[in-house]
C-alpha cells in the first residue's frame, strides 16, 4: 500500500520493477471526481521516466505498491552522466535543441532523440505522404519548406526549418494521415518513428504538440502576424490563457451565431462546417474548415 511516487511531486528517480506489482493512478481533480487507474506495472517494466527527460519534472501520476515489491532505482544524474559519456554533439543534436517542443528537455535526452533520427533529403514537389496513408512517423524540417494540403487541395499551412508535421501519428498511434504534405523546395527532413517519441517522452507529449500547433496558428491570426517568435511563445505561456483539448461527435454544435464568443477554436484533427445565417433574401452561407484552421477570433477582441 506504500506510494513510491506521489502525483505533483518533483521527481529525481527512475524505477525498474524487479518483483511484485505497482499500480499507476491519477488523483481526483475538478474534472474527474474519482481516482483513475492508468496501468499496472510488473517485473521488467519501468516507470518514472519523465525525470530522465525533463529538468525538475513534476510527477504526472502516483505509483503505489499493491503487494510486497522490489524495484531497481536510478537517479536522473546517473542517466545524464551515462548519456554524456556515450553520445557526442552533432548537427542533428544542435538542430533539435532549437525545436520548440524540445526546449525544456535535458541535453541528455535530446542526444538520445538525435541518435534515433533518420536523415532524408527530397527534391522539390515531392509528396512526403498523402491524406489517407497509414503511417506512424513524425517529421522535423531540417532545411527547406513544405506545404500542407487538405483533400480539396486547399493549402492549410506552409512549414519551414525547425517546424514539425505528422504529429497526429504520434498522438493516435498508427493512424491514417489527415492531410497531404508536399515539398516546395529541396528539403532535408529528420524522420522519427512515433514509437521512439512515445517511449522517450513523459505523459505531457500531447500538451507539447498542442502548444506547437497553437503557435503555428497564432502566426496567421490577425493581430498576431507582426509579433516575433519569442512574443508568440510568451503569449502561449501567459497564466490567464487556458489551452484545452476537446473531442466532438459528428454533428455536434460547437458555437452558435449571435451567442457570446468566449474562446478561439483551432482544429487539431478532422473538420467543421461553418454556416452563417444572413438576411432572408440571401439565405445561408457555408464553408468548411480543416486541420490547422481556426475560428472564433472575435472572442479575443
XYZ file of C-alpha atoms in Angstrom:
301
model
C 0.000 0.000 0.000
C 3.025 2.347 0.078
C 3.311 5.096 -2.519
C 6.686 5.061 -4.263
C 5.734 8.143 -6.345
C 3.276 10.904 -5.412
C 1.471 12.856 -8.142
C 2.600 16.505 -8.156
C 5.997 15.875 -6.526
C 9.271 16.811 -8.244
C 10.874 13.565 -9.381
C 14.515 12.548 -9.238
C 14.450 8.745 -9.635
C 13.621 6.257 -12.392
C 12.410 2.744 -11.442
C 12.531 -0.754 -12.938
C 10.256 -3.342 -11.337
C 12.152 -6.378 -10.000
C 9.292 -8.128 -8.224
C 5.705 -7.605 -7.162
C 3.125 -5.278 -8.695
C 2.679 -1.480 -8.795
C -0.499 0.459 -9.602
C -0.232 3.736 -11.575
C -3.117 6.156 -10.953
C -4.113 9.830 -11.036
C -5.715 11.713 -8.153
C -9.160 13.310 -8.041
C -9.430 16.641 -9.858
C -12.124 19.185 -10.652
C -12.763 17.399 -13.945
C -12.549 13.841 -12.580
C -14.151 13.123 -9.216
C -12.550 9.714 -8.734
C -9.110 8.110 -8.757
C -8.283 6.791 -12.248
C -6.057 3.696 -12.596
C -3.813 4.104 -15.660
C -1.680 0.971 -15.605
C -0.308 -1.947 -13.608
C 3.468 -2.456 -13.668
C 5.145 -5.848 -13.163
C 8.649 -7.373 -13.322
C 10.770 -5.904 -16.137
C 8.575 -2.840 -16.658
C 9.687 0.680 -15.760
C 8.132 3.931 -14.573
C 9.148 7.453 -13.579
C 10.988 8.020 -16.876
C 9.925 11.679 -17.130
C 12.779 12.645 -14.772
C 15.272 11.332 -17.357
C 13.970 13.768 -19.954
C 12.841 16.952 -18.238
C 14.632 19.070 -15.666
C 12.588 19.378 -12.435
C 9.780 17.260 -13.884
C 6.544 17.117 -11.891
C 5.155 13.624 -11.404
C 2.060 13.183 -13.605
C 0.677 10.212 -11.640
C 1.057 8.310 -8.366
C 2.579 4.810 -8.160
C 1.565 2.508 -5.315
C 2.757 -0.974 -4.368
C -0.209 -3.379 -4.317
C 1.825 -6.223 -2.726
C 5.319 -6.598 -1.306
C 7.548 -5.281 -4.128
C 11.129 -4.722 -5.173
C 12.469 -2.231 -7.717
C 15.777 -1.031 -9.104
C 16.299 2.729 -8.704
C 18.389 5.067 -10.881
C 18.871 8.756 -10.090
C 18.450 11.125 -13.057
C 22.025 12.403 -12.643
C 23.381 8.882 -13.279
C 21.415 8.657 -16.528
C 22.628 12.068 -17.729
C 26.239 11.183 -16.947
C 25.886 7.957 -18.962
C 24.453 9.828 -21.957
C 27.216 12.420 -21.793
C 29.862 9.683 -21.885
C 28.289 7.684 -24.735
C 26.982 10.468 -27.005
C 28.768 13.338 -28.623
C 27.408 16.565 -30.073
C 26.338 16.556 -33.743
C 24.489 18.867 -36.153
C 21.231 16.964 -35.598
C 21.521 17.351 -31.828
C 22.132 21.101 -32.156
C 19.172 21.374 -34.514
C 16.805 19.555 -32.138
C 17.746 21.904 -29.289
C 16.098 24.678 -31.308
C 12.821 22.790 -31.897
C 10.035 24.296 -29.780
C 8.718 21.087 -28.224
C 12.218 20.130 -27.040
C 13.138 23.440 -25.397
C 12.531 22.155 -21.851
C 14.302 18.799 -22.243
C 17.680 17.995 -20.762
C 20.704 17.778 -23.119
C 20.957 14.046 -22.429
C 17.520 13.176 -23.778
C 17.977 15.427 -26.830
C 21.115 13.394 -27.631
C 19.071 10.217 -27.320
C 16.431 11.527 -29.748
C 19.104 12.676 -32.206
C 20.556 9.160 -32.278
C 17.165 7.753 -33.326
C 16.508 10.212 -36.183
C 16.811 9.199 -39.829
C 18.017 11.873 -42.259
C 16.035 12.164 -45.525
C 16.623 14.578 -48.428
C 13.895 15.089 -51.054
C 13.672 17.181 -54.250
C 11.065 19.924 -54.715
C 7.452 18.903 -55.457
C 7.821 15.510 -53.785
C 4.801 14.082 -51.952
C 6.020 13.067 -48.491
C 2.697 11.455 -47.618
C -0.894 11.730 -48.782
C -4.151 12.056 -46.892
C -5.324 8.546 -46.048
C -1.844 6.989 -45.928
C -1.163 4.713 -42.980
C 1.967 5.789 -41.129
C 3.362 6.424 -37.665
C 6.305 8.749 -38.219
C 6.959 12.309 -37.085
C 8.974 14.695 -39.277
C 11.174 17.717 -38.493
C 12.197 20.091 -41.283
C 15.987 20.310 -41.100
C 16.172 22.591 -44.140
C 13.672 23.704 -46.766
C 9.889 24.212 -46.968
C 6.790 22.023 -47.267
C 3.126 22.773 -47.921
C 0.201 21.058 -46.190
C -2.957 20.454 -48.270
C -6.395 19.070 -47.467
C -8.391 16.635 -49.648
C -9.623 19.508 -51.853
C -6.038 20.697 -52.471
C -6.610 23.768 -50.315
C -3.391 24.989 -48.712
C -3.588 24.636 -44.939
C -0.081 25.707 -43.986
C 3.461 26.334 -45.198
C 6.119 24.945 -42.868
C 9.827 25.769 -42.766
C 13.044 24.905 -40.932
C 12.502 23.586 -37.374
C 8.754 23.120 -37.899
C 7.339 19.641 -37.439
C 4.491 17.716 -39.030
C 2.914 14.273 -38.842
C 2.281 14.707 -35.107
C -1.169 13.148 -35.432
C 0.513 9.789 -35.945
C 2.283 10.189 -32.609
C -0.879 11.061 -30.699
C -3.088 8.413 -32.295
C -0.624 5.608 -32.930
C -0.714 4.040 -36.422
C -3.455 6.218 -37.876
C -4.460 7.491 -41.303
C -2.853 10.722 -42.417
C -5.399 13.537 -42.380
C -3.573 15.837 -44.835
C -1.128 15.732 -47.739
C 2.373 17.208 -47.389
C 4.492 18.207 -50.417
C 7.994 19.703 -50.551
C 8.191 23.226 -52.021
C 11.970 23.277 -52.327
C 14.785 20.773 -51.978
C 14.087 19.719 -48.405
C 16.031 17.839 -45.736
C 13.979 16.074 -43.083
C 14.561 14.216 -39.844
C 12.219 11.245 -39.613
C 11.434 9.799 -36.196
C 9.195 6.755 -35.538
C 6.363 7.547 -33.162
C 7.306 4.522 -31.033
C 10.582 6.276 -30.138
C 8.815 9.530 -29.192
C 6.193 7.769 -27.068
C 8.893 5.774 -25.260
C 11.167 8.733 -24.573
C 8.651 11.432 -23.714
C 6.793 11.859 -20.434
C 2.976 11.945 -20.265
C 2.905 15.573 -21.376
C 3.641 14.856 -25.079
C 0.129 15.726 -26.221
C 0.236 19.077 -24.456
C 3.607 19.946 -26.006
C 2.352 19.213 -29.517
C -0.834 21.180 -28.841
C 1.250 24.186 -27.801
C 3.290 23.889 -31.004
C 0.120 23.815 -33.112
C -1.231 26.882 -31.312
C 1.981 28.834 -32.033
C 1.817 27.903 -35.720
C -1.799 29.076 -35.963
C -1.216 32.277 -33.962
C 1.302 33.363 -36.599
C -1.578 33.566 -39.115
C -4.174 35.279 -36.911
C -4.949 38.992 -37.355
C -3.243 40.932 -34.583
C -0.524 38.299 -34.122
C 1.179 38.280 -37.541
C 3.602 41.095 -36.640
C 4.762 39.501 -33.380
C 8.191 37.909 -33.105
C 8.635 34.200 -32.403
C 9.507 34.919 -28.765
C 6.478 37.185 -28.289
C 4.215 34.448 -29.661
C 5.744 31.954 -27.220
C 5.184 34.409 -24.372
C 1.512 34.684 -25.391
C 1.164 30.916 -25.150
C 2.721 30.895 -21.666
C 0.527 33.635 -20.142
C -1.099 32.378 -16.950
C -4.579 33.575 -17.894
C -4.571 31.641 -21.175
C -6.095 28.182 -20.811
C -5.362 25.634 -23.539
C -7.884 22.787 -23.541
C -8.381 19.897 -25.968
C -11.951 18.740 -26.689
C -13.338 15.887 -28.812
C -16.631 16.351 -30.637
C -19.023 13.811 -32.098
C -20.274 14.061 -35.666
C -22.934 16.772 -35.917
C -22.093 18.419 -32.570
C -22.766 22.172 -32.287
C -19.553 23.999 -31.350
C -20.636 27.645 -31.477
C -23.904 29.394 -32.296
C -24.404 32.609 -34.267
C -25.325 35.694 -32.161
C -24.307 33.920 -28.923
C -21.418 35.369 -26.820
C -17.960 34.369 -28.109
C -15.778 33.017 -25.305
C -12.950 31.106 -26.976
C -10.819 30.686 -30.090
C -11.020 27.194 -31.616
C -8.177 25.541 -33.526
C -8.918 22.323 -35.408
C -6.410 19.649 -34.414
C -7.941 16.670 -36.262
C -10.962 16.326 -38.513
C -13.030 19.232 -39.856
C -16.004 21.517 -39.249
C -18.805 23.101 -41.274
C -19.388 26.800 -40.551
C -22.817 28.138 -41.523
C -23.709 31.819 -41.355
C -27.352 32.907 -41.470
C -27.877 36.129 -43.447
C -30.869 38.221 -44.457
C -33.796 36.173 -45.735
C -33.194 37.097 -49.379
C -29.560 35.996 -49.151
C -30.164 32.673 -47.350
C -27.224 30.963 -45.623
C -23.511 30.884 -46.388
C -21.411 27.814 -45.582
C -17.730 26.911 -45.678
C -15.646 24.025 -44.440
C -12.679 24.285 -42.082
C -9.937 21.662 -41.943
C -6.936 20.878 -39.732
C -4.788 23.848 -38.618
C -7.620 26.280 -39.423
C -9.343 28.347 -36.733
C -12.472 30.327 -35.900
C -13.860 32.460 -33.073
C -11.187 35.187 -33.196
C -13.780 37.794 -32.129
C -13.556 36.248 -28.654
C -10.022 37.638 -28.362
C -11.012 41.219 -29.200
